[in-house]
Amino acid sequence: MLRKGFVSLRATSSLKKPFLGWLVSTRGLASQVNEAEFELSDCPIHRLDSGPPKKAILTREDGLNFYRKMQTIRRMETAASTLYKSKIIRGFCHLYSGQEACCIGMDAAIDKNDSIITAYRCHGWTYLKGVPAVEILCELAGRKTGCSKGKGGSMHMYGHEYYGGNGIVGAQVPLGAGIALAHKYRGNGQICIALYGDGAANQGQLFETYNMAKLWDLPCIFVCENNGYGMGTSVERAAATTEYHTRGDYIPGIKVDGMDVLTVREATKFAADYARSGKGPVLMELTTYRYYGHSMSDPGTSYRSRDEVQAVRKTRDPITGLREKLLDSGLADTDDIKRIEQEAKQEIEAAVKAAEADPDPPLEDLYMNVYSDDNMDGHVIRGCDNWSKHATN
């Protein structure tokens, strides 16, 4: 029996259509199926005449690519949790496990030169924006070869048109509007996606930003990743209305199933086209869930039950959902799935070993990267000559 949401298959010319039912039921011969069409989750809309499509095509190539990225991010975050408990990673560390469909779906829907700015739960986005997992884990551990040379840690990672995470709750939203303003000023056709959580959705600066963004019709998508809890407080206890996609009032909104990567991708395409056309900002709410606590100092079980977390893992997990779509449609077989999982496992295991073995930044690096040209020989910073002179002052 086909899973709910599955619509049809598109096979190569060598495969006869009466054969498709047997193909799907046996979950084999995946190479014979190049693409399949799926029904998408419903997307309630606000101040829009129409919303995202009801169906979408997924190709074998894209499906396997999404699955590989999901596996890598999930395993990377699990490794970060283990390294934190081993005291190799210290300080703040906010994990993205459970929310992988959000970043992967959005990233698949935008252009490479579009901008992203997010909150402190940013490791998944960092990976998607081209930073290898080994550099992310080394950065989390404060090692020299980390993507920010071991100086930034969990919240300070960057990439091409990726403005990183932000440790101040909600502060990335007005920054994102500023990036969108720069795009509009330059007339380059680019947009900015500014992400925040349901807790940050109650910050006053967001509403001030909504006002300016709509007043100037900025090419910006505001994305509320609603994972159900702002730190340890449920959305029902924190907000008089939990319909976050309507919070922009005069800004159009879309509510999206953030656990379905295909629905996220299509909704983001719709929002990106809207913002890019000159109509102004859009607000998207992605209903998702985090499996870990707010940060590593939060066990995540005092304000919700373990049964609740396990129920989401069993019924809504984005990785399991995509895997079943791939197998049931014939876009992938079990060998494809096992190969991807093994490759992701090996990549993260190697990254963990590197993070454990990599050296800490030397003391003389303390005075580097303060100014854009401070790697030049003989450059003096505030009258000091690195650590040796500073120590004698």
mmCIF file of N, CA, C and O in Angstrom, residues 76-151:
data_model
loop_
_atom_site.group_PDB
_atom_site.id
_atom_site.type_symbol
_atom_site.label_atom_id
_atom_site.label_comp_id
_atom_site.label_asym_id
_atom_site.label_seq_id
_atom_site.Cartn_x
_atom_site.Cartn_y
_atom_site.Cartn_z
ATOM 1 N N MET A 76 25.849 15.202 12.881
ATOM 2 C CA MET A 76 26.745 16.255 13.357
ATOM 3 C C MET A 76 26.256 16.815 14.694
ATOM 4 O O MET A 76 27.056 17.027 15.626
ATOM 5 N N GLU A 77 24.966 17.035 14.813
ATOM 6 C CA GLU A 77 24.419 17.553 16.062
ATOM 7 C C GLU A 77 24.498 16.520 17.189
ATOM 8 O O GLU A 77 24.754 16.874 18.351
ATOM 9 N N THR A 78 24.300 15.265 16.864
ATOM 10 C CA THR A 78 24.456 14.210 17.869
ATOM 11 C C THR A 78 25.899 14.157 18.353
ATOM 12 O O THR A 78 26.174 13.999 19.552
ATOM 13 N N ALA A 79 26.840 14.300 17.421
ATOM 14 C CA ALA A 79 28.254 14.324 17.786
ATOM 15 C C ALA A 79 28.565 15.529 18.656
ATOM 16 O O ALA A 79 29.340 15.438 19.628
ATOM 17 N N ALA A 80 27.975 16.680 18.345
ATOM 18 C CA ALA A 80 28.183 17.881 19.154
ATOM 19 C C ALA A 80 27.684 17.667 20.576
ATOM 20 O O ALA A 80 28.324 18.102 21.552
ATOM 21 N N SER A 81 26.554 17.007 20.707
ATOM 22 C CA SER A 81 26.029 16.698 22.035
ATOM 23 C C SER A 81 27.014 15.829 22.825
ATOM 24 O O SER A 81 27.291 16.090 24.004
ATOM 25 N N THR A 82 27.567 14.814 22.178
ATOM 26 C CA THR A 82 28.526 13.925 22.847
ATOM 27 C C THR A 82 29.797 14.680 23.225
ATOM 28 O O THR A 82 30.327 14.514 24.344
ATOM 29 N N LEU A 83 30.297 15.522 22.321
ATOM 30 C CA LEU A 83 31.508 16.290 22.606
ATOM 31 C C LEU A 83 31.273 17.295 23.731
ATOM 32 O O LEU A 83 32.181 17.568 24.524
ATOM 33 N N TYR A 84 30.073 17.829 23.824
ATOM 34 C CA TYR A 84 29.753 18.753 24.898
ATOM 35 C C TYR A 84 29.754 18.028 26.247
ATOM 36 O O TYR A 84 30.312 18.523 27.236
ATOM 37 N N LYS A 85 29.144 16.861 26.260
ATOM 38 C CA LYS A 85 29.099 16.081 27.504
ATOM 39 C C LYS A 85 30.484 15.612 27.922
ATOM 40 O O LYS A 85 30.729 15.361 29.109
ATOM 41 N N SER A 86 31.392 15.501 26.954
ATOM 42 C CA SER A 86 32.777 15.132 27.245
ATOM 43 C C SER A 86 33.633 16.346 27.595
ATOM 44 O O SER A 86 34.845 16.218 27.794
ATOM 45 N N LYS A 87 33.025 17.541 27.628
ATOM 46 C CA LYS A 87 33.682 18.809 27.955
ATOM 47 C C LYS A 87 34.727 19.225 26.927
ATOM 48 O O LYS A 87 35.615 20.011 27.217
ATOM 49 N N ILE A 88 34.597 18.679 25.719
ATOM 50 C CA ILE A 88 35.442 19.149 24.618
ATOM 51 C C ILE A 88 34.836 20.410 24.016
ATOM 52 O O ILE A 88 35.549 21.342 23.633
ATOM 53 N N ILE A 89 33.518 20.448 23.939
ATOM 54 C CA ILE A 89 32.793 21.671 23.589
ATOM 55 C C ILE A 89 32.311 22.312 24.876
ATOM 56 O O ILE A 89 31.764 21.642 25.753
ATOM 57 N N ARG A 90 32.524 23.616 24.995
ATOM 58 C CA ARG A 90 32.095 24.343 26.183
ATOM 59 C C ARG A 90 31.287 25.569 25.767
ATOM 60 O O ARG A 90 31.197 25.895 24.596
ATOM 61 N N GLY A 91 30.745 26.243 26.753
ATOM 62 C CA GLY A 91 29.969 27.444 26.457
ATOM 63 C C GLY A 91 28.574 27.112 25.965
ATOM 64 O O GLY A 91 28.022 26.058 26.275
ATOM 65 N N PHE A 92 28.002 28.019 25.192
ATOM 66 C CA PHE A 92 26.642 27.830 24.689
ATOM 67 C C PHE A 92 26.651 26.889 23.480
ATOM 68 O O PHE A 92 27.555 26.929 22.658
ATOM 69 N N CYS A 93 25.632 26.060 23.380
ATOM 70 C CA CYS A 93 25.514 25.147 22.246
ATOM 71 C C CYS A 93 24.049 24.783 22.071
ATOM 72 O O CYS A 93 23.465 24.124 22.931
ATOM 73 N N HIS A 94 23.453 25.233 20.977
ATOM 74 C CA HIS A 94 22.031 24.997 20.697
ATOM 75 C C HIS A 94 21.921 24.094 19.470
ATOM 76 O O HIS A 94 22.425 24.435 18.402
ATOM 77 N N LEU A 95 21.271 22.957 19.621
ATOM 78 C CA LEU A 95 21.252 21.938 18.567
ATOM 79 C C LEU A 95 19.963 22.000 17.737
ATOM 80 O O LEU A 95 18.903 22.373 18.223
ATOM 81 N N TYR A 96 20.097 21.572 16.469
ATOM 82 C CA TYR A 96 19.037 21.714 15.464
ATOM 83 C C TYR A 96 18.303 20.399 15.192
ATOM 84 O O TYR A 96 17.444 20.349 14.319
ATOM 85 N N SER A 97 18.618 19.343 15.907
ATOM 86 C CA SER A 97 18.042 18.020 15.647
ATOM 87 C C SER A 97 16.512 18.070 15.713
ATOM 88 O O SER A 97 15.933 18.536 16.696
ATOM 89 N N GLY A 98 15.870 17.585 14.647
ATOM 90 C CA GLY A 98 14.419 17.614 14.530
ATOM 91 C C GLY A 98 13.943 18.676 13.555
ATOM 92 O O GLY A 98 12.836 18.588 13.025
ATOM 93 N N GLN A 99 14.784 19.687 13.300
ATOM 94 C CA GLN A 99 14.377 20.814 12.466
ATOM 95 C C GLN A 99 15.064 20.812 11.097
ATOM 96 O O GLN A 99 15.030 21.814 10.369
ATOM 97 N N GLU A 100 15.670 19.693 10.718
ATOM 98 C CA GLU A 100 16.485 19.649 9.504
ATOM 99 C C GLU A 100 15.709 19.985 8.227
ATOM 100 O O GLU A 100 16.261 20.576 7.291
ATOM 101 N N ALA A 101 14.433 19.610 8.172
ATOM 102 C CA ALA A 101 13.645 19.876 6.960
ATOM 103 C C ALA A 101 13.471 21.364 6.717
ATOM 104 O O ALA A 101 13.280 21.797 5.572
ATOM 105 N N CYS A 102 13.550 22.164 7.776
ATOM 106 C CA CYS A 102 13.381 23.612 7.618
ATOM 107 C C CYS A 102 14.514 24.203 6.790
ATOM 108 O O CYS A 102 14.280 24.822 5.749
ATOM 109 N N CYS A 103 15.745 24.016 7.251
ATOM 110 C CA CYS A 103 16.860 24.651 6.542
ATOM 111 C C CYS A 103 17.087 24.025 5.170
ATOM 112 O O CYS A 103 17.371 24.730 4.198
ATOM 113 N N ILE A 104 16.940 22.712 5.060
ATOM 114 C CA ILE A 104 17.199 22.050 3.780
ATOM 115 C C ILE A 104 16.141 22.424 2.751
ATOM 116 O O ILE A 104 16.446 22.690 1.575
ATOM 117 N N GLY A 105 14.877 22.487 3.164
ATOM 118 C CA GLY A 105 13.818 22.874 2.244
ATOM 119 C C GLY A 105 13.964 24.307 1.775
ATOM 120 O O GLY A 105 13.800 24.601 0.582
ATOM 121 N N MET A 106 14.297 25.211 2.696
ATOM 122 C CA MET A 106 14.472 26.614 2.306
ATOM 123 C C MET A 106 15.677 26.791 1.399
ATOM 124 O O MET A 106 15.612 27.504 0.390
ATOM 125 N N ASP A 107 16.784 26.157 1.753
ATOM 126 C CA ASP A 107 18.001 26.301 0.959
ATOM 127 C C ASP A 107 17.801 25.804 -0.470
ATOM 128 O O ASP A 107 18.357 26.374 -1.413
ATOM 129 N N ALA A 108 16.982 24.768 -0.637
ATOM 130 C CA ALA A 108 16.729 24.210 -1.963
ATOM 131 C C ALA A 108 15.852 25.121 -2.825
ATOM 132 O O ALA A 108 15.776 24.931 -4.037
ATOM 133 N N ALA A 109 15.222 26.111 -2.209
ATOM 134 C CA ALA A 109 14.247 26.941 -2.927
ATOM 135 C C ALA A 109 14.784 28.305 -3.326
ATOM 136 O O ALA A 109 14.112 29.035 -4.053
ATOM 137 N N ILE A 110 15.977 28.666 -2.857
ATOM 138 C CA ILE A 110 16.484 30.016 -3.115
ATOM 139 C C ILE A 110 17.741 29.960 -3.977
ATOM 140 O O ILE A 110 18.312 28.896 -4.201
ATOM 141 N N ASP A 111 18.156 31.126 -4.450
ATOM 142 C CA ASP A 111 19.378 31.230 -5.242
ATOM 143 C C ASP A 111 20.597 31.287 -4.332
ATOM 144 O O ASP A 111 20.496 31.710 -3.165
ATOM 145 N N LYS A 112 21.755 30.922 -4.873
ATOM 146 C CA LYS A 112 22.968 30.864 -4.049
ATOM 147 C C LYS A 112 23.399 32.245 -3.558
ATOM 148 O O LYS A 112 24.119 32.347 -2.550
ATOM 149 N N ASN A 113 22.968 33.300 -4.255
ATOM 150 C CA ASN A 113 23.340 34.653 -3.853
ATOM 151 C C ASN A 113 22.300 35.327 -2.969
ATOM 152 O O ASN A 113 22.474 36.488 -2.581
ATOM 153 N N ASP A 114 21.213 34.634 -2.653
ATOM 154 C CA ASP A 114 20.265 35.149 -1.677
ATOM 155 C C ASP A 114 20.886 35.059 -0.287
ATOM 156 O O ASP A 114 21.748 34.225 -0.031
ATOM 157 N N SER A 115 20.421 35.909 0.609
ATOM 158 C CA SER A 115 21.055 36.031 1.926
ATOM 159 C C SER A 115 20.265 35.295 3.008
ATOM 160 O O SER A 115 19.036 35.200 2.940
ATOM 161 N N ILE A 116 21.005 34.825 4.012
ATOM 162 C CA ILE A 116 20.425 34.146 5.162
ATOM 163 C C ILE A 116 21.007 34.756 6.428
ATOM 164 O O ILE A 116 22.212 34.973 6.533
ATOM 165 N N ILE A 117 20.152 35.028 7.405
ATOM 166 C CA ILE A 117 20.614 35.368 8.754
ATOM 167 C C ILE A 117 19.672 34.679 9.727
ATOM 168 O O ILE A 117 18.458 34.673 9.536
ATOM 169 N N THR A 118 20.238 34.067 10.758
ATOM 170 C CA THR A 118 19.415 33.248 11.634
ATOM 171 C C THR A 118 19.776 33.484 13.097
ATOM 172 O O THR A 118 20.575 34.372 13.424
ATOM 173 N N ALA A 119 19.192 32.691 13.972
ATOM 174 C CA ALA A 119 19.457 32.792 15.404
ATOM 175 C C ALA A 119 20.601 31.852 15.777
ATOM 176 O O ALA A 119 21.348 31.387 14.927
ATOM 177 N N TYR A 120 20.716 31.551 17.048
ATOM 178 C CA TYR A 120 21.877 30.794 17.527
ATOM 179 C C TYR A 120 21.810 29.299 17.233
ATOM 180 O O TYR A 120 22.804 28.596 17.376
ATOM 181 N N ARG A 121 20.672 28.781 16.794
ATOM 182 C CA ARG A 121 20.579 27.355 16.433
ATOM 183 C C ARG A 121 20.965 27.231 14.958
ATOM 184 O O ARG A 121 20.143 26.966 14.092
ATOM 185 N N CYS A 122 22.265 27.398 14.681
ATOM 186 C CA CYS A 122 22.687 27.721 13.321
ATOM 187 C C CYS A 122 23.613 26.697 12.660
ATOM 188 O O CYS A 122 24.058 26.923 11.534
ATOM 189 N N HIS A 123 23.921 25.577 13.297
ATOM 190 C CA HIS A 123 24.916 24.660 12.723
ATOM 191 C C HIS A 123 24.445 24.065 11.397
ATOM 192 O O HIS A 123 25.241 23.886 10.467
ATOM 193 N N GLY A 124 23.144 23.746 11.305
ATOM 194 C CA GLY A 124 22.626 23.160 10.066
ATOM 195 C C GLY A 124 22.756 24.113 8.898
ATOM 196 O O GLY A 124 23.180 23.736 7.804
ATOM 197 N N TRP A 125 22.403 25.370 9.124
ATOM 198 C CA TRP A 125 22.524 26.369 8.069
ATOM 199 C C TRP A 125 23.985 26.572 7.664
ATOM 200 O O TRP A 125 24.305 26.746 6.492
ATOM 201 N N THR A 126 24.870 26.538 8.643
ATOM 202 C CA THR A 126 26.289 26.721 8.342
ATOM 203 C C THR A 126 26.781 25.628 7.403
ATOM 204 O O THR A 126 27.498 25.900 6.434
ATOM 205 N N TYR A 127 26.358 24.402 7.655
ATOM 206 C CA TYR A 127 26.743 23.283 6.794
ATOM 207 C C TYR A 127 26.187 23.472 5.381
ATOM 208 O O TYR A 127 26.904 23.279 4.387
ATOM 209 N N LEU A 128 24.939 23.882 5.277
ATOM 210 C CA LEU A 128 24.327 24.055 3.963
ATOM 211 C C LEU A 128 24.966 25.191 3.174
ATOM 212 O O LEU A 128 24.954 25.172 1.945
ATOM 213 N N LYS A 129 25.517 26.169 3.873
ATOM 214 C CA LYS A 129 26.137 27.307 3.186
ATOM 215 C C LYS A 129 27.601 27.060 2.860
ATOM 216 O O LYS A 129 28.351 27.999 2.560
ATOM 217 N N GLY A 130 28.006 25.790 2.878
ATOM 218 C CA GLY A 130 29.307 25.423 2.345
ATOM 219 C C GLY A 130 30.414 25.168 3.331
ATOM 220 O O GLY A 130 31.553 24.873 2.932
ATOM 221 N N VAL A 131 30.148 25.247 4.616
ATOM 222 C CA VAL A 131 31.187 24.982 5.612
ATOM 223 C C VAL A 131 31.192 23.484 5.933
ATOM 224 O O VAL A 131 30.162 22.939 6.342
ATOM 225 N N PRO A 132 32.323 22.797 5.763
ATOM 226 C CA PRO A 132 32.374 21.356 6.038
ATOM 227 C C PRO A 132 32.088 21.030 7.508
ATOM 228 O O PRO A 132 32.360 21.849 8.398
ATOM 229 N N ALA A 133 31.552 19.838 7.733
ATOM 230 C CA ALA A 133 31.224 19.426 9.101
ATOM 231 C C ALA A 133 32.446 19.447 10.008
ATOM 232 O O ALA A 133 32.349 19.789 11.195
ATOM 233 N N VAL A 134 33.618 19.099 9.467
ATOM 234 C CA VAL A 134 34.828 19.078 10.293
ATOM 235 C C VAL A 134 35.159 20.481 10.793
ATOM 236 O O VAL A 134 35.578 20.645 11.955
ATOM 237 N N GLU A 135 34.956 21.508 9.975
ATOM 238 C CA GLU A 135 35.250 22.875 10.415
ATOM 239 C C GLU A 135 34.222 23.354 11.433
ATOM 240 O O GLU A 135 34.544 24.152 12.325
ATOM 241 N N ILE A 136 32.989 22.885 11.313
ATOM 242 C CA ILE A 136 31.949 23.257 12.276
ATOM 243 C C ILE A 136 32.254 22.649 13.637
ATOM 244 O O ILE A 136 32.224 23.339 14.669
ATOM 245 N N LEU A 137 32.565 21.358 13.679
ATOM 246 C CA LEU A 137 32.855 20.705 14.956
ATOM 247 C C LEU A 137 34.146 21.236 15.571
ATOM 248 O O LEU A 137 34.242 21.389 16.795
ATOM 249 N N CYS A 138 35.133 21.536 14.740
ATOM 250 C CA CYS A 138 36.362 22.134 15.266
ATOM 251 C C CYS A 138 36.078 23.516 15.852
ATOM 252 O O CYS A 138 36.648 23.885 16.891
ATOM 253 N N GLU A 139 35.209 24.267 15.214
ATOM 254 C CA GLU A 139 34.850 25.582 15.749
ATOM 255 C C GLU A 139 34.099 25.447 17.064
ATOM 256 O O GLU A 139 34.346 26.200 18.022
ATOM 257 N N LEU A 140 33.180 24.498 17.139
ATOM 258 C CA LEU A 140 32.446 24.272 18.379
ATOM 259 C C LEU A 140 33.391 23.930 19.518
ATOM 260 O O LEU A 140 33.169 24.313 20.674
ATOM 261 N N ALA A 141 34.457 23.208 19.187
ATOM 262 C CA ALA A 141 35.438 22.804 20.200
ATOM 263 C C ALA A 141 36.484 23.891 20.459
ATOM 264 O O ALA A 141 37.368 23.704 21.298
ATOM 265 N N GLY A 142 36.389 25.004 19.745
ATOM 266 C CA GLY A 142 37.339 26.092 19.937
ATOM 267 C C GLY A 142 38.715 25.799 19.386
ATOM 268 O O GLY A 142 39.724 26.298 19.904
ATOM 269 N N ARG A 143 38.782 25.022 18.308
ATOM 270 C CA ARG A 143 40.071 24.612 17.745
ATOM 271 C C ARG A 143 40.523 25.556 16.633
ATOM 272 O O ARG A 143 39.730 26.253 16.001
ATOM 273 N N LYS A 144 41.822 25.516 16.359
ATOM 274 C CA LYS A 144 42.448 26.451 15.428
ATOM 275 C C LYS A 144 41.891 26.356 14.013
ATOM 276 O O LYS A 144 41.769 27.367 13.317
ATOM 277 N N THR A 145 41.556 25.152 13.549
ATOM 278 C CA THR A 145 41.073 25.000 12.174
ATOM 279 C C THR A 145 39.550 25.101 12.073
ATOM 280 O O THR A 145 38.974 24.750 11.052
ATOM 281 N N GLY A 146 38.904 25.581 13.122
ATOM 282 C CA GLY A 146 37.474 25.829 13.041
ATOM 283 C C GLY A 146 37.167 26.906 12.020
ATOM 284 O O GLY A 146 38.042 27.691 11.627
ATOM 285 N N CYS A 147 35.931 26.973 11.572
ATOM 286 C CA CYS A 147 35.570 27.899 10.489
ATOM 287 C C CYS A 147 35.715 29.360 10.890
ATOM 288 O O CYS A 147 35.789 30.235 10.018
ATOM 289 N N SER A 148 35.755 29.663 12.185
ATOM 290 C CA SER A 148 36.062 31.012 12.657
ATOM 291 C C SER A 148 37.350 31.004 13.488
ATOM 292 O O SER A 148 37.524 31.794 14.420
ATOM 293 N N LYS A 149 38.241 30.046 13.158
ATOM 294 C CA LYS A 149 39.562 29.903 13.787
ATOM 295 C C LYS A 149 39.481 29.649 15.281
ATOM 296 O O LYS A 149 40.384 29.997 16.041
ATOM 297 N N GLY A 150 38.363 29.042 15.707
ATOM 298 C CA GLY A 150 38.213 28.689 17.107
ATOM 299 C C GLY A 150 37.810 29.837 18.002
ATOM 300 O O GLY A 150 37.731 29.674 19.219
ATOM 301 N N LYS A 151 37.534 31.004 17.440
ATOM 302 C CA LYS A 151 37.241 32.192 18.241
ATOM 303 C C LYS A 151 35.749 32.472 18.393
ATOM 304 O O LYS A 151 35.354 33.274 19.231
#
